[in-house]
Tab-separated table of C-alpha atoms in Angstrom:
chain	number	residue	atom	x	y	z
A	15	UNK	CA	29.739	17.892	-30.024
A	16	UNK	CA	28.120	21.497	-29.913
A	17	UNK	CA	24.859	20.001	-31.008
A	18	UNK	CA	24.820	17.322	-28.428
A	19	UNK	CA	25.760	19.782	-25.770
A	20	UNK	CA	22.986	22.093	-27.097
A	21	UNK	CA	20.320	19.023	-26.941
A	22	UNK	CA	21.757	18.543	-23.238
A	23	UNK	CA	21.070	21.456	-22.015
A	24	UNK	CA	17.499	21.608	-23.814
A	25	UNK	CA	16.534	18.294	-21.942
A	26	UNK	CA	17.424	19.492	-18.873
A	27	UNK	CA	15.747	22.707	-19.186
A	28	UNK	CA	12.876	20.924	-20.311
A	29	UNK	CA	13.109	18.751	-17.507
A	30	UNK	CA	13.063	21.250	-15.192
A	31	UNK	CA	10.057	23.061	-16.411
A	32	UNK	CA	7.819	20.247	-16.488
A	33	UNK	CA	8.916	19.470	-12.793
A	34	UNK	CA	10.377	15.789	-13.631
A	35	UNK	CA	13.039	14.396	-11.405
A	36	UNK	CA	16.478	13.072	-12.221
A	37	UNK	CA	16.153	9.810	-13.878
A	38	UNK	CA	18.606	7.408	-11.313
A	39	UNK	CA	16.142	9.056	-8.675
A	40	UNK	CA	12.948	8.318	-10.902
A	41	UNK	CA	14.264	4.603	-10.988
A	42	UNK	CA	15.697	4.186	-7.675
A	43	UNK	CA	12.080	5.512	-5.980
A	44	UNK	CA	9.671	3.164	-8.979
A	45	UNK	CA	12.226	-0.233	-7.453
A	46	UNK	CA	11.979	0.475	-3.872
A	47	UNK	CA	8.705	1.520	-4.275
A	48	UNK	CA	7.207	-1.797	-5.717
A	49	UNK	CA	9.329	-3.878	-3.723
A	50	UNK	CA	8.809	-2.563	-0.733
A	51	UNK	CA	4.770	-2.821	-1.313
A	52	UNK	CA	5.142	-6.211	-2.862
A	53	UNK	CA	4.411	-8.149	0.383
A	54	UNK	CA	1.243	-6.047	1.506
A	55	UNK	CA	-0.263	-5.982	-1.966
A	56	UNK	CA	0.731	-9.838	-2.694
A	57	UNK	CA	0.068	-11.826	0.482
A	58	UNK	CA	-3.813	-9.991	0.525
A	59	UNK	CA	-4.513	-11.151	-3.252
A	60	UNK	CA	-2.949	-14.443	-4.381
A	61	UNK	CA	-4.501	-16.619	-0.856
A	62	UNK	CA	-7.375	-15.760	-2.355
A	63	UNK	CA	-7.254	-16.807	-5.791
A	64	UNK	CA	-4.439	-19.700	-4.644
A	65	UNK	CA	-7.546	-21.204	-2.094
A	66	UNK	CA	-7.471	-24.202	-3.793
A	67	UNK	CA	-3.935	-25.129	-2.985
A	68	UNK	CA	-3.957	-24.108	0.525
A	69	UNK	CA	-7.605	-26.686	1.098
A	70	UNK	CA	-5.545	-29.626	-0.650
A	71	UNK	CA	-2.762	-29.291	1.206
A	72	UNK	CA	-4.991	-29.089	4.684
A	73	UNK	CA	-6.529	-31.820	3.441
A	74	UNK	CA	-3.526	-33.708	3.212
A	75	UNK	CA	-2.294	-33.251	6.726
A	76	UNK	CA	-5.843	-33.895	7.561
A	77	UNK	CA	-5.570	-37.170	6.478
A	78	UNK	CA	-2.168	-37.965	7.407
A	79	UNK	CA	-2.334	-37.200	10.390
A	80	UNK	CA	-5.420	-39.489	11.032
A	81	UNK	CA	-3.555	-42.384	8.661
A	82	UNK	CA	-7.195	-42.380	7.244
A	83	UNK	CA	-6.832	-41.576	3.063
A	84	UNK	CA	-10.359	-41.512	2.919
A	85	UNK	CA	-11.438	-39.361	5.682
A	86	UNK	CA	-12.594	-35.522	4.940
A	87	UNK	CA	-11.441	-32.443	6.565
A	88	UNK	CA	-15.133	-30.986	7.781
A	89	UNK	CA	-15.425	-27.696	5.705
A	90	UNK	CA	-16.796	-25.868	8.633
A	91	UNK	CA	-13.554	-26.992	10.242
A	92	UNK	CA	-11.978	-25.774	7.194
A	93	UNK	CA	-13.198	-22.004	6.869
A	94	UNK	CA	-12.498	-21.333	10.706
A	95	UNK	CA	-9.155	-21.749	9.989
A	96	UNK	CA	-8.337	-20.111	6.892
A	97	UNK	CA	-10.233	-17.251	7.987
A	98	UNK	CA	-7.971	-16.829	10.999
A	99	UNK	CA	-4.794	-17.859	8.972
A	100	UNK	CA	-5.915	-15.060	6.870
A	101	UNK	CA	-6.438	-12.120	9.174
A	102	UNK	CA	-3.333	-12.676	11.127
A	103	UNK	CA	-1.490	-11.185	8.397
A	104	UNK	CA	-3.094	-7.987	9.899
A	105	UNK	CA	-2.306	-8.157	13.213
A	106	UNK	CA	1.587	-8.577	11.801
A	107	UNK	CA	1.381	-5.282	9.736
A	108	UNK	CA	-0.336	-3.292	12.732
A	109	UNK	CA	2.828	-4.436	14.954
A	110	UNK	CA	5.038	-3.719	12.105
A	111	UNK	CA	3.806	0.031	11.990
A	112	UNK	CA	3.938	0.361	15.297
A	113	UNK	CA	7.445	-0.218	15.510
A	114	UNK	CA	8.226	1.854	12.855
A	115	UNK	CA	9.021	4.413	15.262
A	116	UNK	CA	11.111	3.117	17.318
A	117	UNK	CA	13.278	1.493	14.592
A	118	UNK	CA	13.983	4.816	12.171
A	119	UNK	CA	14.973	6.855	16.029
A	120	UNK	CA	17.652	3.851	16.864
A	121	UNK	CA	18.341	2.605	13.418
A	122	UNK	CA	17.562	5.322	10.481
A	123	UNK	CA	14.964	4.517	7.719
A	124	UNK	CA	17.132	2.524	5.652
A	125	UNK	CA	18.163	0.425	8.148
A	126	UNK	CA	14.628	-0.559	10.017
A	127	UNK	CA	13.479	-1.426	6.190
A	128	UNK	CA	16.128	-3.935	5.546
A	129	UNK	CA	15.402	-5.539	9.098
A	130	UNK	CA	11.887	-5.703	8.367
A	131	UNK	CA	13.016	-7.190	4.553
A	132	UNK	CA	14.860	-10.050	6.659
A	133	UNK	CA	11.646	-10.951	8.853
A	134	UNK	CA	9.879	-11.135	5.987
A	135	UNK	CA	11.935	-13.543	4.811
A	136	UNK	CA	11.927	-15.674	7.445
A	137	UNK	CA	7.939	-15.735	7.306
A	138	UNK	CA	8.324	-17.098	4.132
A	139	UNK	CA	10.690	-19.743	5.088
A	140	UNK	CA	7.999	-20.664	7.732
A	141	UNK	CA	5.621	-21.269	5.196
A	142	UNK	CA	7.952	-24.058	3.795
A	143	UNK	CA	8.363	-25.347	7.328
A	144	UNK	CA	4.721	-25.717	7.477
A	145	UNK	CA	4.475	-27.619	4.433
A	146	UNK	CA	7.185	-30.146	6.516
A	147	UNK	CA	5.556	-30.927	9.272
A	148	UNK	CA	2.072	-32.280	7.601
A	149	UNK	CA	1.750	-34.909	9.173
A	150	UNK	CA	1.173	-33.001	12.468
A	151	UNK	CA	-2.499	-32.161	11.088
A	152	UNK	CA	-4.323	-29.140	9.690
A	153	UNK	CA	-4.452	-27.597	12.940
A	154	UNK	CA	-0.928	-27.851	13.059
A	155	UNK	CA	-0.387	-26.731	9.085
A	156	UNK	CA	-2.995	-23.560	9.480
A	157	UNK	CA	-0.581	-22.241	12.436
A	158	UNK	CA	2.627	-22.235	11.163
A	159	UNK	CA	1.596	-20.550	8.363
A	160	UNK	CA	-0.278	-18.240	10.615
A	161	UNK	CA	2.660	-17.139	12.288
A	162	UNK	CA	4.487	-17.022	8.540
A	163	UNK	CA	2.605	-14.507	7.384
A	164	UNK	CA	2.307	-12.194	10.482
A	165	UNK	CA	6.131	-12.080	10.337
A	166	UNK	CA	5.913	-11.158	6.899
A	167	UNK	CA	3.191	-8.765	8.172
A	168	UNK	CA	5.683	-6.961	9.854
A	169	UNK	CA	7.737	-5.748	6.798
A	170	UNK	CA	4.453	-5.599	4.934
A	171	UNK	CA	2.940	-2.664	7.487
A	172	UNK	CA	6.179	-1.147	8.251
A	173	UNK	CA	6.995	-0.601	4.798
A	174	UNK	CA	3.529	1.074	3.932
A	175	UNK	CA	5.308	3.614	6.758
A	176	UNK	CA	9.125	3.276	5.835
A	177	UNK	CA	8.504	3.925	2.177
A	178	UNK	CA	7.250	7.286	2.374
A	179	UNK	CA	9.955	8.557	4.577
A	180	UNK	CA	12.631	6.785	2.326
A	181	UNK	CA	11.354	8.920	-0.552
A	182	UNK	CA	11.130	12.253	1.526
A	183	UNK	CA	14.779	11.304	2.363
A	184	UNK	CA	16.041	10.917	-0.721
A	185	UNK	CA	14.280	13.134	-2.786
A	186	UNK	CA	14.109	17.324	-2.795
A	187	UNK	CA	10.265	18.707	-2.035
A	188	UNK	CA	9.802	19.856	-5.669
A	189	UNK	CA	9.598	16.212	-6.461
A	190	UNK	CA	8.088	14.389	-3.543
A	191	UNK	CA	4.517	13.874	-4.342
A	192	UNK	CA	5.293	12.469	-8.105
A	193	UNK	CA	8.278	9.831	-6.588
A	194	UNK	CA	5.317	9.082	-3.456
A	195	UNK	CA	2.488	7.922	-5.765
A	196	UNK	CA	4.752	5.205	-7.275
A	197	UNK	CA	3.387	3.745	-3.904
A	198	UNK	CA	0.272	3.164	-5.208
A	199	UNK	CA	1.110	2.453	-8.661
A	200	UNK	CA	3.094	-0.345	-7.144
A	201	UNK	CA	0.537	-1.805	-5.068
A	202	UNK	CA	-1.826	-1.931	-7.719
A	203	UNK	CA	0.651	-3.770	-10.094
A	204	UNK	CA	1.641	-6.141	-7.082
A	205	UNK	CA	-2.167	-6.760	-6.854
A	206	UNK	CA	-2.571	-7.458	-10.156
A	207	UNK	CA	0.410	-9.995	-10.477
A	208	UNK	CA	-0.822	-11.679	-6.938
A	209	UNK	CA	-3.929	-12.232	-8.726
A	210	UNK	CA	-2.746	-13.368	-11.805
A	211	UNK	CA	0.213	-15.555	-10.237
A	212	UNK	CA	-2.742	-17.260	-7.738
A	213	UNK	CA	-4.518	-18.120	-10.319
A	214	UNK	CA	-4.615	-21.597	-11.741
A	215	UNK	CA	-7.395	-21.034	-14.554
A	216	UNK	CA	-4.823	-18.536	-15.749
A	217	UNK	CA	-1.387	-20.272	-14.312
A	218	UNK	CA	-1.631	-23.969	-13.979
A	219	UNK	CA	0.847	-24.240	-12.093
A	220	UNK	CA	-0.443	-27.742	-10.408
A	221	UNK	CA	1.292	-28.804	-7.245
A	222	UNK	CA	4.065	-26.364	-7.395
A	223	UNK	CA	1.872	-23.201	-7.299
A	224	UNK	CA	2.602	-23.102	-3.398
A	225	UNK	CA	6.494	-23.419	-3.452
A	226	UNK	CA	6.380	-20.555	-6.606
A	227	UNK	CA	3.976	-18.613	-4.535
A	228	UNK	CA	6.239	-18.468	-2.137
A	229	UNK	CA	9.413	-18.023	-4.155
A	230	UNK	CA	7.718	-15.191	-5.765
A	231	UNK	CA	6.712	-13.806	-2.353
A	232	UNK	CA	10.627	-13.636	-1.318
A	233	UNK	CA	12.389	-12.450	-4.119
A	234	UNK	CA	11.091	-8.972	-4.295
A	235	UNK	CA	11.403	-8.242	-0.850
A	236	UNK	CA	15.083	-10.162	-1.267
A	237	UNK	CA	16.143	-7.674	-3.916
A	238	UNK	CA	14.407	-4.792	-1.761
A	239	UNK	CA	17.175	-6.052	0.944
A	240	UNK	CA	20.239	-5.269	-1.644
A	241	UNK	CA	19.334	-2.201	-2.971
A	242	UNK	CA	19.312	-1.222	0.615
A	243	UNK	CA	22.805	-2.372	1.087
A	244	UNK	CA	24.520	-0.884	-2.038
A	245	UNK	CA	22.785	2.284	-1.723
A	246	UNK	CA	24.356	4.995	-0.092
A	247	UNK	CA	23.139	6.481	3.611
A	248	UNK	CA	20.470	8.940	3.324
A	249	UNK	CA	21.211	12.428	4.474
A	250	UNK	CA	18.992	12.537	6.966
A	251	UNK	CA	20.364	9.263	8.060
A	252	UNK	CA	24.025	10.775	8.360
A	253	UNK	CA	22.362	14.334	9.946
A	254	UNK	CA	21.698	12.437	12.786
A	255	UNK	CA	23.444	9.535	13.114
A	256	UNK	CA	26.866	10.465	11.493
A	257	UNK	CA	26.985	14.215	11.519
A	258	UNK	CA	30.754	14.117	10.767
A	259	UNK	CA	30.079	13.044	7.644
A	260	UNK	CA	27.508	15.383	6.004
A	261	UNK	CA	30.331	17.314	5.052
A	262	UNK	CA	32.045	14.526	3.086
A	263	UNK	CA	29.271	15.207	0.358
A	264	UNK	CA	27.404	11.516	0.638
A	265	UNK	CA	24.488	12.399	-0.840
A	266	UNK	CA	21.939	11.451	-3.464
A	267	UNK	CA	19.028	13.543	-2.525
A	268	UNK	CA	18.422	16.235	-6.001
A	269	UNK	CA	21.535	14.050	-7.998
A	270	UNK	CA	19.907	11.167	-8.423
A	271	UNK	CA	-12.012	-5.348	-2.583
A	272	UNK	CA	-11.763	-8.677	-0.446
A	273	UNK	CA	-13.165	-11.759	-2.333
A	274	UNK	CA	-14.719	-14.500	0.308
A	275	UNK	CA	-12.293	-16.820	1.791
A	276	UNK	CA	-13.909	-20.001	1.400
A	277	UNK	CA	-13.614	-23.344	-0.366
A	278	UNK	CA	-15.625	-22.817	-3.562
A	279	UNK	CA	-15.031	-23.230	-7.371
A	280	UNK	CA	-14.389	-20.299	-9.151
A	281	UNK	CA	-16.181	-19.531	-12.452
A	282	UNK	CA	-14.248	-18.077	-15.490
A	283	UNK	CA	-16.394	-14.871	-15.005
A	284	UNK	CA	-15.389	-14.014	-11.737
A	285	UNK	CA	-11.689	-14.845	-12.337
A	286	UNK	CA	-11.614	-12.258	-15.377
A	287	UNK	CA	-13.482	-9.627	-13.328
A	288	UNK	CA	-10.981	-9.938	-9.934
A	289	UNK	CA	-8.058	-9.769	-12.696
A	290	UNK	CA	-10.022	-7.025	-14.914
A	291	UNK	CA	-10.369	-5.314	-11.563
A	292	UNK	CA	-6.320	-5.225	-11.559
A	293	UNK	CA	-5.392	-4.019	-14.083
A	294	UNK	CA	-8.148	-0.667	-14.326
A	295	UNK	CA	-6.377	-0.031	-10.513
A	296	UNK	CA	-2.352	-0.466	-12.053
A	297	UNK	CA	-3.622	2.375	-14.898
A	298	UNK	CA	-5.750	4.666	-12.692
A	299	UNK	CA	-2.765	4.886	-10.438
A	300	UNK	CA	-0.518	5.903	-13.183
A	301	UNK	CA	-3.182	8.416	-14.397
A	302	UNK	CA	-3.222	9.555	-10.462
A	303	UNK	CA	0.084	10.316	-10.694
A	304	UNK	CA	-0.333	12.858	-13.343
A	305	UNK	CA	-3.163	14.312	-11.510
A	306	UNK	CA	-2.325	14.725	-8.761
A	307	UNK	CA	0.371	17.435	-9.488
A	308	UNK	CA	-1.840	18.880	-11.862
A	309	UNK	CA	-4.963	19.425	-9.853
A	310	UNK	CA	-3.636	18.595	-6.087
A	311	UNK	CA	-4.568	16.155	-3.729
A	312	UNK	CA	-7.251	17.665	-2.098
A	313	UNK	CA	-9.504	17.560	-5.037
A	314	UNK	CA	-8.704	14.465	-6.467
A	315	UNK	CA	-8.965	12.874	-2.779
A	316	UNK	CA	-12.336	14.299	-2.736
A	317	UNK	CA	-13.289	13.190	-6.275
A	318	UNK	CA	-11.534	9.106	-5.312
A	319	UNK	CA	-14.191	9.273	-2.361
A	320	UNK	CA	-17.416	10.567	-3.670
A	321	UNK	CA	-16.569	8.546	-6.301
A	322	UNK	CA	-16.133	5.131	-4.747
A	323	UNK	CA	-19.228	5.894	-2.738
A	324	UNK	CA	-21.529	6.336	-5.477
A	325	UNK	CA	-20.336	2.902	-7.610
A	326	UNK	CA	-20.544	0.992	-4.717
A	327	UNK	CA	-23.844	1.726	-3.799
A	328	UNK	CA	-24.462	1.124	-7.838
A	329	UNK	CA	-23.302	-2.299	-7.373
A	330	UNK	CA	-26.227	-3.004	-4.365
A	331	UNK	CA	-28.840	-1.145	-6.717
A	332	UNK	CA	-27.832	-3.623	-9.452
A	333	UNK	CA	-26.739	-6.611	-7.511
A	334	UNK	CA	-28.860	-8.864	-9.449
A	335	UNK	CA	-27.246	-7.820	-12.745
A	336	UNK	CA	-23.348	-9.086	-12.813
A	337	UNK	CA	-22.215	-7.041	-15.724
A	338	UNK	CA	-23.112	-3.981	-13.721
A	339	UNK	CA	-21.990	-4.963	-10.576
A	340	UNK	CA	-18.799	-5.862	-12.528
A	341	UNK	CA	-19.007	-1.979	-14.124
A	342	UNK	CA	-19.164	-0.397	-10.789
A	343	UNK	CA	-16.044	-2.492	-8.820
A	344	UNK	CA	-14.014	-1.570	-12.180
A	345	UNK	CA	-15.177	2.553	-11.456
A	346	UNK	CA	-14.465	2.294	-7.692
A	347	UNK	CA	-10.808	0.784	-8.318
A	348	UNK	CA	-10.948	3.989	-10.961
A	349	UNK	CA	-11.501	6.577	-8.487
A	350	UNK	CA	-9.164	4.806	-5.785
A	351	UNK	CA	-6.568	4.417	-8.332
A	352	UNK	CA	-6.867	8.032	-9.795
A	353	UNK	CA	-8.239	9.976	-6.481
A	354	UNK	CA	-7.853	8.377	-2.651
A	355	UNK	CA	-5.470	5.771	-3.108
A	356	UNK	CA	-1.591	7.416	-3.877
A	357	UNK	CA	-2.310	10.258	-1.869
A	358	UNK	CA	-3.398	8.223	1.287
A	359	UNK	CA	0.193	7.096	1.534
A	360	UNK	CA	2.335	10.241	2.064
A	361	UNK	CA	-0.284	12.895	2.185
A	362	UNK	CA	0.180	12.817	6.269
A	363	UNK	CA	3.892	13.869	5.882
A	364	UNK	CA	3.082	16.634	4.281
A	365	UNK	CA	0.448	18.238	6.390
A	366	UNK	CA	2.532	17.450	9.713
A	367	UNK	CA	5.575	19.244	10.438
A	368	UNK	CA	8.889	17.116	9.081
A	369	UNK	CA	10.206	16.190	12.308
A	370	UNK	CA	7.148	14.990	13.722
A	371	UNK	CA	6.271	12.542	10.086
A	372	UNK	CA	7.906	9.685	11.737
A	373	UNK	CA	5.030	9.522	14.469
A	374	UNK	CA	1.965	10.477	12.364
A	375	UNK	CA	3.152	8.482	9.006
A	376	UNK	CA	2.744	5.017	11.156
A	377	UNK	CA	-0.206	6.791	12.918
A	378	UNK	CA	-2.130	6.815	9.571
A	379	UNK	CA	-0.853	3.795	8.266
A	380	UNK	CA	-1.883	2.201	11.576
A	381	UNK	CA	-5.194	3.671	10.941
A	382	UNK	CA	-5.569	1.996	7.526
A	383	UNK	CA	-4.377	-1.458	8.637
A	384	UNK	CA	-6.539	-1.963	11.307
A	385	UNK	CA	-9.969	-1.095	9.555
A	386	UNK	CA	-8.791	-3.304	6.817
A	387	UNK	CA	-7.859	-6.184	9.705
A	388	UNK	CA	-11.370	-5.552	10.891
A	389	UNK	CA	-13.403	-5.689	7.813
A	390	UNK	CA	-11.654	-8.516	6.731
A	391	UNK	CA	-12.492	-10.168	9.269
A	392	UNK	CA	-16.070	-9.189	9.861
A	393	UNK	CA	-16.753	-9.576	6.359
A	394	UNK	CA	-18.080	-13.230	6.113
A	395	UNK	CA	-19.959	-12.650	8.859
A	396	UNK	CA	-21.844	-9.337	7.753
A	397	UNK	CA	-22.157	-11.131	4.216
A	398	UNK	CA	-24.009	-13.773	5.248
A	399	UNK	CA	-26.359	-11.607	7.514
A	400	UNK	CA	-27.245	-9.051	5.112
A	401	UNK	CA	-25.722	-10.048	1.659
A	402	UNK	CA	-24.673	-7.246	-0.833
A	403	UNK	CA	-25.736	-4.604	1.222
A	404	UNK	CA	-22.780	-5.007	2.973
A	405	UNK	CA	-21.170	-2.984	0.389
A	406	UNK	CA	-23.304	0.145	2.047
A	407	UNK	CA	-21.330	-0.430	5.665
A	408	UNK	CA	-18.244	-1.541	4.561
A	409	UNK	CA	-17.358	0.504	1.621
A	410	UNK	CA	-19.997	3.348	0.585
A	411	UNK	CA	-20.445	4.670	4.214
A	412	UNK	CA	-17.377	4.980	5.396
A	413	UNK	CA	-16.363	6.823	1.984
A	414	UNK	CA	-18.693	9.002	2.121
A	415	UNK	CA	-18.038	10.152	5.821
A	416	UNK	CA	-14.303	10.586	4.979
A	417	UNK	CA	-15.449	12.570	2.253
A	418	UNK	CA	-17.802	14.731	3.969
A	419	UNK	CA	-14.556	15.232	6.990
A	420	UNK	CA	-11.976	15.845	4.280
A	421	UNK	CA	-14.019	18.122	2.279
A	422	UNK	CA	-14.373	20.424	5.764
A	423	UNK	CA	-10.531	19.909	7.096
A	424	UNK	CA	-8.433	18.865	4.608
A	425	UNK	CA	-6.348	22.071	3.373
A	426	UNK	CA	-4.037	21.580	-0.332
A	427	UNK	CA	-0.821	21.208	0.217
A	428	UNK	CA	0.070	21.314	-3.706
A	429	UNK	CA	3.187	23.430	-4.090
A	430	UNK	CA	3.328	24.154	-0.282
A	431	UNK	CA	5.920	24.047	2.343
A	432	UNK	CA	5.351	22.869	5.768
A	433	UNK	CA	5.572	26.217	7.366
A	434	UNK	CA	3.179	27.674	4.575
A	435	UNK	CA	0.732	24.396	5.690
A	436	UNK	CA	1.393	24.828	8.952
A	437	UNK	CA	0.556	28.342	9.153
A	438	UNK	CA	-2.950	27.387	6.906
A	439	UNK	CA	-3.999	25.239	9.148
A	440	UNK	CA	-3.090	27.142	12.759
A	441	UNK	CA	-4.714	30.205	10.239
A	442	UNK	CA	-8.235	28.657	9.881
A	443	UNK	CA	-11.126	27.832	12.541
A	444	UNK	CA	-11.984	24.193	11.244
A	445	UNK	CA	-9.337	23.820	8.606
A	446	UNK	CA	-11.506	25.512	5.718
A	447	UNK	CA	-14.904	26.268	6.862
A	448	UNK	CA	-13.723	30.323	7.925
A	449	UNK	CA	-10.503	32.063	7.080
A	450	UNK	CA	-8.368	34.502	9.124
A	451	UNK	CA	-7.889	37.046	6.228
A	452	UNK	CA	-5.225	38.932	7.379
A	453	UNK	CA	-2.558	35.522	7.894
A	454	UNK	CA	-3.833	34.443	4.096
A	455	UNK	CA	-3.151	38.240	3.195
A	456	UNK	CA	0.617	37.910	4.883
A	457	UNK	CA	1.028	34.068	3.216
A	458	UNK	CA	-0.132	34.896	-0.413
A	459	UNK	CA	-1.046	38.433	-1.279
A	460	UNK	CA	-4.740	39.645	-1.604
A	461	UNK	CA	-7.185	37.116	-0.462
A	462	UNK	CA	-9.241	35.560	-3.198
A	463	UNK	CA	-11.402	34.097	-0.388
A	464	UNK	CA	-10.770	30.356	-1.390
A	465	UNK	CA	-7.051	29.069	0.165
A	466	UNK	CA	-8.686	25.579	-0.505
């Protein structure tokens, strides 16, 4: 009994000193985490690789809806509307961050997550309806599941938003940024499945891959929903909604790249590269987890964006040479996984002041989702004019200008507290490029001339 209390009380010293937080709060932030990103990180992978069973089943209502079985759905006809059904997945997750505000001030976190889990659901249910009504045409097919997946764009962009301030909720500062990057651990792993589940070369799944696809598109977000409701209220949730009972001790904060979207046959290459691709993001993000508390998020931001600069413009050097091409994608989901990815998803809480995250979290999110709507969109179309040098607007410029921005303004907030941030920032003329010694000299001692 002595020894077992001695071990007890070496783990949890241990524990302590390397920084590692309680285990119920390690699991409870890794589930929510990856169920909450499922829907963003699923619905943009497996219509790709699943394009197959969408076209046959347009087909279909094509057909039926003529009462012709040998007439052919025009493929111009075809890529229109998958390219809008698509996008408007987008346009869902920008209106679901936008609301984001105005849910957590009436409802709390918790609560404007588990509302956004049950519109979700009913996208999905959509999607079945859509496979009902096939004999109304393609037109008719393509729509409903349209408006399916912008309701399931709602819980998709809101919880990209929600997430973040979940974990700040339930978690003390010390152990924020390590429970935040299971945000982008999760997506990665939710894009690897989505590719792997969409895939019939790898699941042949036949003429049931779209009612699993869509099972497996529920379920996640279904569970998300009950771990909502047996979990208790967040603090914050009961500072401001049910002061009365902060002093009944409810608490268990410190306890506890786009492929093209057209009709085309896939080679065996190409499917091991996209699912390759997947799984050197899922480890890089659990390397950038490590790394990021080790070295801070400023530099491995920087690093993540220099970095996917350079290998994308390696993959328009050596366009013509596919192993290459295939090298540089698997080093620019490297550098996203390990530098610019995890910290792009809470890294604006921490450099605004706490009570005004709930505004600037969805702000940045916002940000995200709407480039990504717009390049998704754009990106047949810039493709076709000027082939792989794309890569050079789409990816390697904008990386590079972010870079170049985040290198000048971007103060580390490793170890900081919001008024220590706060007081960098209002401290500094341009965030980093000249420093008001004497503030630095009041924050941290004797200035060593390099805050950043």
């Amino acid at each position: 009994m002595l020894v077992q209390l001695k071990y007890s009380n070496y783990a949890k010293n241990r524990r302590h000193l390397m920084n590692i937080p309680p285990c119920r709060l390690v699991i409870l932030a890794a589930i929510a985490s990856f169920c909450a990103n499922w829907s963003f990180a699923f619905q943009i992978t497996y219509v790709n690789t699943s394009v197959d069973t969408f076209y046959k089943l347009a087909r279909r209502a094509y057909k039926l809806s003529r009462f012709c079985p040998t007439c052919q759905l025009p493929e111009s006809d075809w890529l229109a509307q998958w390219s809008v059904t698509v996008s408007m997945f987008y346009p869902g997750t920008i209106l679901g961050f936008l609301m984001v505000p105005f849910l957590t001030k009436w409802l709390g976190v918790k609560r404007a997550q588990g509302i956004m889990c049950i519109a979700a659901t009913i996208g999905v249910g959509v999607h079945f309806l859509a496979v009902s009504f096939l004999s109304l045409g393609e037109v008719t097919f393509t729509t409903i599941l349209s408006i399916g997946r912008l309701m399931i764009g709602l819980q998709a962009g809101s919880s990209l938003c929600l997430l973040p301030l979940y974990i700040i909720e339930i978690s003390p500062p010390q152990h924020r940024s390590f429970l935040n990057n299971f945000q982008q651990v999760s997506q990665s792993l939710a894009t690897l499945l989505g590719l792997l589940l969409g895939s019939e070369e790898i699941l042949p799944l036949g003429n049931a891959r779209f009612t699993i696809m869509q099972i497996a598109a529920v379920v996640p977000v279904l569970f998300l929903l009950f771990l909502l409701v047996i979990t208790p209220p967040t603090p914050n949730y009961l500072s401001l909604f049910h002061p009365e009972c902060i002093h009944e001790g409810i608490h268990i904060r410190g306890d506890t790249q786009n492929s093209k979207k057209v009709h085309q046959t896939t080679d065996a290459f190409t499917i091991l590269v996209s699912d390759a691709l997947g799984v050197v993001l899922f480890f890089a993000s659990l390397l950038g987890i490590v790394l990021a508390d080790r070295y801070g998020r400023r530099k491995l931001v920087l690093v993540g964006l220099f970095g996917t600069c350079v290998a994308n413009i390696g993959a328009v050097v050596f366009t013509a040479n596919k192993v290459i091409v295939a090298l540089c994608f698997a080093a620019t989901k490297a550098f996203i996984g390990i530098g610019c990815g995890g910290p792009a998803w809470f890294l604006t809480s921490e450099l605004v002041d706490p009570e005004y995250a709930w505004i600037f979290q969805p702000l940045s999110t916002g940000i995200l989702l709407s480039t990504t709507m717009i390049e998704t969109f754009f990106y047949l179309s810039i493709d076709a004019l000027i082939g792989g040098y794309s890569l050079l607007i789409l990816a390697a410029g904008p990386a590079l200008i972010a870079a170049i921005l985040l290198y000048l303004y971007l103060p580390e907030t490793k170890g900081r507290s919001s008024e220590e941030i706060q007081h960098m920032l209002n401290a500094t003329t341009f965030s980093g490029i000249h420093t008001k010694k004497h503030i630095n000299d009041d924050l941290y001692g004797t200035f060593d001339g390099n805050i950043f």
